[in-house]
Short mmCIF file of C-alpha atoms in Angstrom, two decimals:
data_model
loop_
_atom_site.label_atom_id
_atom_site.label_comp_id
_atom_site.label_asym_id
_atom_site.label_seq_id
_atom_site.Cartn_x
_atom_site.Cartn_y
_atom_site.Cartn_z
CA MET A 25 -0.20 -0.58 0.49
CA SER A 26 1.02 3.43 -1.56
CA GLU A 27 1.72 6.09 1.94
CA GLY A 28 -0.97 8.09 2.47
CA VAL A 29 -3.87 5.62 0.72
CA VAL A 30 -6.33 4.72 2.86
CA LEU A 31 -8.50 2.30 0.95
CA GLU A 32 -7.86 0.25 -2.12
CA GLY A 33 -9.44 -1.98 -4.30
CA ARG A 34 -7.01 -4.25 -7.28
CA ALA A 35 -8.08 -6.26 -10.39
CA LEU A 36 -11.54 -6.01 -8.93
CA VAL A 37 -14.47 -8.37 -10.35
CA LYS A 38 -17.30 -9.27 -9.87
CA ARG A 39 -19.91 -11.26 -11.43
CA PHE A 40 -23.56 -11.65 -11.38
CA GLY A 41 -24.74 -15.03 -13.49
CA PRO A 42 -23.65 -14.26 -16.71
CA ALA A 43 -23.04 -10.56 -16.87
CA THR A 44 -20.21 -8.67 -15.70
CA ALA A 45 -20.48 -5.74 -13.48
CA LEU A 46 -16.66 -5.42 -12.57
CA ALA A 47 -14.13 -6.52 -15.32
CA GLY A 48 -10.69 -5.18 -13.78
CA VAL A 49 -10.66 -2.55 -12.15
CA GLY A 50 -8.37 -0.78 -9.84
CA LEU A 51 -9.49 2.67 -7.52
CA ARG A 52 -6.82 3.71 -4.75
CA VAL A 53 -8.24 6.57 -2.28
CA GLN A 54 -6.43 8.70 -0.27
CA ARG A 55 -6.40 9.71 3.42
CA GLY A 56 -8.54 12.79 3.93
CA GLU A 57 -9.77 12.69 -0.74
CA SER A 58 -13.17 12.77 -1.79
CA VAL A 59 -13.11 10.20 -5.20
CA ALA A 60 -16.80 10.42 -6.85
CA ILE A 61 -17.27 8.07 -9.02
CA MET A 62 -19.45 7.95 -12.11
CA GLY A 63 -21.61 6.17 -15.07
CA PRO A 64 -24.83 4.90 -16.09
CA SER A 65 -26.97 2.91 -14.86
CA GLY A 66 -26.13 -0.16 -15.30
CA SER A 67 -21.88 0.39 -15.40
CA GLY A 68 -20.78 -1.22 -12.01
CA LYS A 69 -20.57 1.68 -10.25
CA SER A 70 -22.47 0.72 -6.79
CA THR A 71 -20.92 -2.95 -7.06
CA LEU A 72 -18.03 -1.78 -6.56
CA LEU A 73 -19.02 0.66 -4.24
CA HIS A 74 -19.42 -2.07 -2.47
CA CYS A 75 -17.41 -3.88 -3.17
CA LEU A 76 -14.79 -1.58 -1.19
CA ALA A 77 -16.96 -1.47 1.58
CA GLY A 78 -17.40 -4.90 2.66
CA ILE A 79 -21.16 -5.40 1.90
CA MET A 80 -19.81 -8.00 -0.84
CA LYS A 81 -16.93 -9.48 -1.27
CA PRO A 82 -15.39 -9.57 -5.36
CA ASP A 83 -14.93 -13.08 -7.22
CA GLU A 84 -11.15 -11.37 -8.05
CA GLY A 85 -9.16 -8.92 -6.67
CA GLU A 86 -8.19 -7.99 -3.09
CA VAL A 87 -9.87 -5.39 -0.56
CA THR A 88 -7.08 -3.72 1.74
CA LEU A 89 -8.17 -0.61 4.43
CA LEU A 90 -5.01 0.96 5.72
CA GLY A 91 -3.35 -1.97 4.11
CA GLN A 92 -5.61 -4.80 5.79
CA ARG A 93 -7.53 -7.09 3.45
CA VAL A 94 -10.38 -6.97 3.47
CA ASP A 95 -12.47 -9.35 0.73
CA THR A 96 -10.54 -11.78 2.92
CA MET A 97 -12.65 -11.30 5.75
CA ARG A 98 -15.68 -13.41 7.62
CA GLU A 99 -19.00 -12.00 6.84
CA ARG A 100 -18.71 -11.05 10.73
CA GLU A 101 -15.55 -9.72 10.58
CA ARG A 102 -16.70 -6.75 7.97
CA SER A 103 -19.77 -6.66 9.41
CA ALA A 104 -18.03 -4.82 12.53
CA LEU A 105 -14.96 -3.04 10.07
CA ARG A 106 -18.75 -1.67 8.52
CA ARG A 107 -19.82 -0.50 12.30
CA THR A 108 -16.61 1.72 13.38
CA LYS A 109 -14.11 2.27 10.19
CA PHE A 110 -17.12 3.08 7.97
CA GLY A 111 -20.03 5.74 7.22
CA PHE A 112 -22.40 5.60 4.82
CA VAL A 113 -25.15 8.19 3.71
CA PHE A 114 -27.77 6.62 1.43
CA GLN A 115 -30.09 8.60 -1.11
CA PHE A 116 -33.15 7.92 0.99
CA GLY A 117 -31.55 7.81 4.18
CA GLN A 118 -32.28 4.75 5.61
CA LEU A 119 -32.85 5.75 9.01
CA LEU A 120 -35.28 4.47 11.13
CA PRO A 121 -38.76 6.21 11.45
CA GLU A 122 -38.95 4.63 15.45
CA LEU A 123 -36.36 5.94 16.54
CA PRO A 124 -35.49 10.12 17.47
CA ALA A 125 -32.87 11.82 15.55
CA VAL A 126 -30.70 11.55 17.97
CA GLU A 127 -31.10 7.76 19.28
CA ASN A 128 -30.80 7.18 15.10
CA VAL A 129 -27.66 8.47 14.91
CA ALA A 130 -26.13 7.10 18.08
CA LEU A 131 -27.32 3.58 16.48
CA PRO A 132 -23.75 2.30 15.36
CA LEU A 133 -21.95 3.10 19.04
CA MET A 134 -24.99 0.75 20.66
CA LEU A 135 -25.25 -1.45 17.99
CA GLY A 136 -20.17 -1.51 18.21
CA GLY A 137 -20.95 -1.80 22.05
CA VAL A 138 -20.83 2.27 23.24
CA PRO A 139 -24.02 2.00 26.65
CA ARG A 140 -26.84 4.08 24.96
CA GLY A 141 -25.75 6.91 27.87
CA VAL A 142 -22.96 7.34 26.33
CA ALA A 143 -23.35 7.03 22.39
CA VAL A 144 -26.75 9.49 22.68
CA ASN A 145 -24.30 11.94 24.20
CA GLN A 146 -21.61 11.23 20.94
CA ALA A 147 -24.58 11.51 19.04
CA MET A 148 -25.83 14.85 20.72
CA ALA A 149 -22.57 16.35 20.28
CA TRP A 150 -22.73 16.34 16.05
CA PHE A 151 -26.83 18.60 15.64
CA GLY A 152 -25.20 22.44 16.50
CA PRO A 153 -22.75 21.58 14.16
CA LEU A 154 -24.80 20.38 11.29
CA GLY A 155 -27.19 22.83 11.89
CA LEU A 156 -29.55 20.70 13.62
CA ALA A 157 -29.59 21.84 16.99
CA GLY A 158 -33.22 21.82 18.48
CA MET A 159 -33.73 18.22 16.35
CA GLU A 160 -32.89 15.96 18.18
CA SER A 161 -35.91 14.53 19.56
CA ARG A 162 -37.74 15.09 15.70
CA ARG A 163 -38.55 11.59 14.18
CA PRO A 164 -37.66 11.44 10.54
CA GLY A 165 -41.50 11.49 9.20
CA GLU A 166 -40.83 15.19 10.83
CA LEU A 167 -37.82 15.91 9.42
CA SER A 168 -37.10 17.45 5.93
CA GLY A 169 -35.33 15.64 3.23
CA GLY A 170 -32.47 18.00 3.90
CA GLN A 171 -32.92 16.96 6.67
CA ALA A 172 -32.74 13.21 7.34
CA GLN A 173 -29.23 13.93 5.35
CA ARG A 174 -27.89 15.89 7.53
CA VAL A 175 -28.82 13.20 10.27
CA ALA A 176 -27.57 10.60 8.24
CA ILE A 177 -24.57 12.57 7.83
CA ALA A 178 -24.08 12.80 11.29
CA ARG A 179 -23.85 8.92 12.08
CA ALA A 180 -22.03 8.80 9.10
CA LEU A 181 -19.59 10.43 11.26
CA VAL A 182 -20.82 9.40 14.68
CA THR A 183 -17.86 6.43 15.13
CA GLY A 184 -14.76 8.76 13.60
CA PRO A 185 -14.00 6.25 10.26
CA ALA A 186 -11.90 6.51 7.67
CA VAL A 187 -13.87 6.36 4.99
CA VAL A 188 -17.84 7.50 4.63
CA PHE A 189 -19.90 5.79 1.42
CA ALA A 190 -21.79 8.00 -0.32
CA ASP A 191 -24.26 6.44 -2.87
CA GLU A 192 -26.45 8.95 -5.18
CA PRO A 193 -27.14 11.25 -1.27
CA THR A 194 -28.84 14.13 -3.22
CA GLY A 195 -30.75 12.03 -5.41
CA ALA A 196 -34.58 12.69 -3.57
CA LEU A 197 -33.00 16.42 -2.55
CA ASP A 198 -34.39 19.64 -5.27
CA GLN A 199 -31.36 20.95 -6.64
CA ALA A 200 -30.72 23.48 -3.33
CA THR A 201 -31.13 21.69 -0.83
CA GLY A 202 -28.44 18.96 -2.39
CA GLN A 203 -25.94 21.45 -3.11
CA ALA A 204 -26.80 22.19 0.70
CA THR A 205 -26.42 18.52 1.20
CA MET A 206 -23.24 18.15 -0.32
CA ASP A 207 -20.96 21.47 0.34
CA LEU A 208 -21.86 19.80 4.29
CA LEU A 209 -21.08 15.92 2.86
CA VAL A 210 -17.99 16.90 2.10
CA GLU A 211 -16.34 19.68 4.34
CA ALA A 212 -17.71 17.42 7.31
CA THR A 213 -16.22 14.67 5.90
CA ARG A 214 -12.59 16.48 5.31
CA GLY A 215 -13.03 18.01 9.22
CA ASN A 216 -13.55 14.72 11.18
CA GLY A 217 -10.30 14.01 8.34
CA ALA A 218 -12.29 10.95 6.93
CA SER A 219 -11.65 10.08 3.01
CA LEU A 220 -15.24 10.01 1.27
CA VAL A 221 -16.15 7.61 -1.24
CA LEU A 222 -19.52 8.92 -3.49
CA VAL A 223 -21.73 6.69 -6.24
CA THR A 224 -23.45 9.21 -8.46
CA HIS A 225 -24.64 9.97 -12.07
CA ASP A 226 -24.76 13.94 -11.76
CA ARG A 227 -21.23 15.59 -12.85
CA GLU A 228 -22.94 18.44 -10.73
CA VAL A 229 -21.80 16.33 -7.98
CA ALA A 230 -19.82 14.61 -9.05
CA ARG A 231 -18.25 18.30 -9.38
CA TRP A 232 -17.79 19.06 -5.35
CA CYS A 233 -14.56 16.23 -4.43
CA ASP A 234 -10.89 16.32 -5.52
CA GLY A 235 -11.20 13.50 -7.95
CA VAL A 236 -13.68 11.92 -11.05
CA VAL A 237 -14.07 7.61 -12.06
CA GLU A 238 -16.39 6.94 -14.52
CA VAL A 239 -17.14 3.48 -14.79
CA ARG A 240 -18.93 2.16 -17.81
CA ASP A 241 -18.81 -1.60 -18.54
CA GLY A 242 -17.20 -2.45 -15.95
CA LEU A 243 -14.39 -1.19 -16.89
CA ILE A 244 -13.16 2.88 -14.63
CA VAL A 245 -12.47 4.33 -18.66
CA SER A 246 -10.90 8.02 -17.31
CA GLY A 247 -10.66 9.52 -13.87
CA THR A 248 -8.70 13.04 -12.39
CA ALA A 249 -8.51 11.34 -9.19
CA ALA A 250 -5.08 10.57 -7.07
CA GLY A 251 -5.24 6.64 -7.55
CA VAL A 252 -6.52 5.84 -11.18
CA PRO A 253 -4.04 7.18 -14.34
CA ARG A 254 -4.87 10.23 -15.79
#
C-alpha cells in the first residue's frame, strides 16, 4: 500500500451470473480525499462501491483498508468493520422511523457496544455543527429531506470512520438542498479526517469532490482521482 492510501481496490472482478459487473477495476483513495464514481445505470459504479465497502465480496481481486485485507474477512468481521471504520449515507437516508434523530445517530455506537447514555451524548454533539440543533427528538417523518440527510451524515461520522461511502446522497433532494447537502458532506468528512467515496450520475454533484472516475461496462474509462491513471 502506498503511503497516504487509506482504501485500495486492485483488479476487482464481480459477476452476477453471465453478466460481468466489474471487469478488473483498480482504485486507490488517499487519506482525506473525496472521490466521485460516475457512470450510467448498470455501469458497475454501485457494485464497485459495495465491494470497496465490504458489503459484497469480489470474485477476483483485493480490497485493503489501511493495508488490511477486507475481501478475505469473514462476514462477522466485515460487519464490524462497516460499523467502526466505514460510514454510510444513502439516497433516502435509511433512518429508522421509530427512533428519534439522536438515537438514529447514536445507533452505530450502540451496535458496537457503547452504552446508550454515552452513545446518545456523543451523538448530541453533532447536531449543532450540522445545523440540526433542536431537532434531536424529532423522528425521521418530522424532518425535511435535507434535514434527514444531515442526520444520516452525522450517523456516518459519529464513529470516527476512515472512509464514508455515499450512494446518490442528493438523488431525492431538490437542487438547492442537494448542493447544501454536498457542501456539508464534503466539508464534514474532510474536517473529521475521513475520506469520501461517492457514487453519482450527476456531474454537478461530482464536482464537489477532489477527483472523479467514470465507470462504463465494468471498467474505469477515465479519471482525475489520485488513484487512477490520468
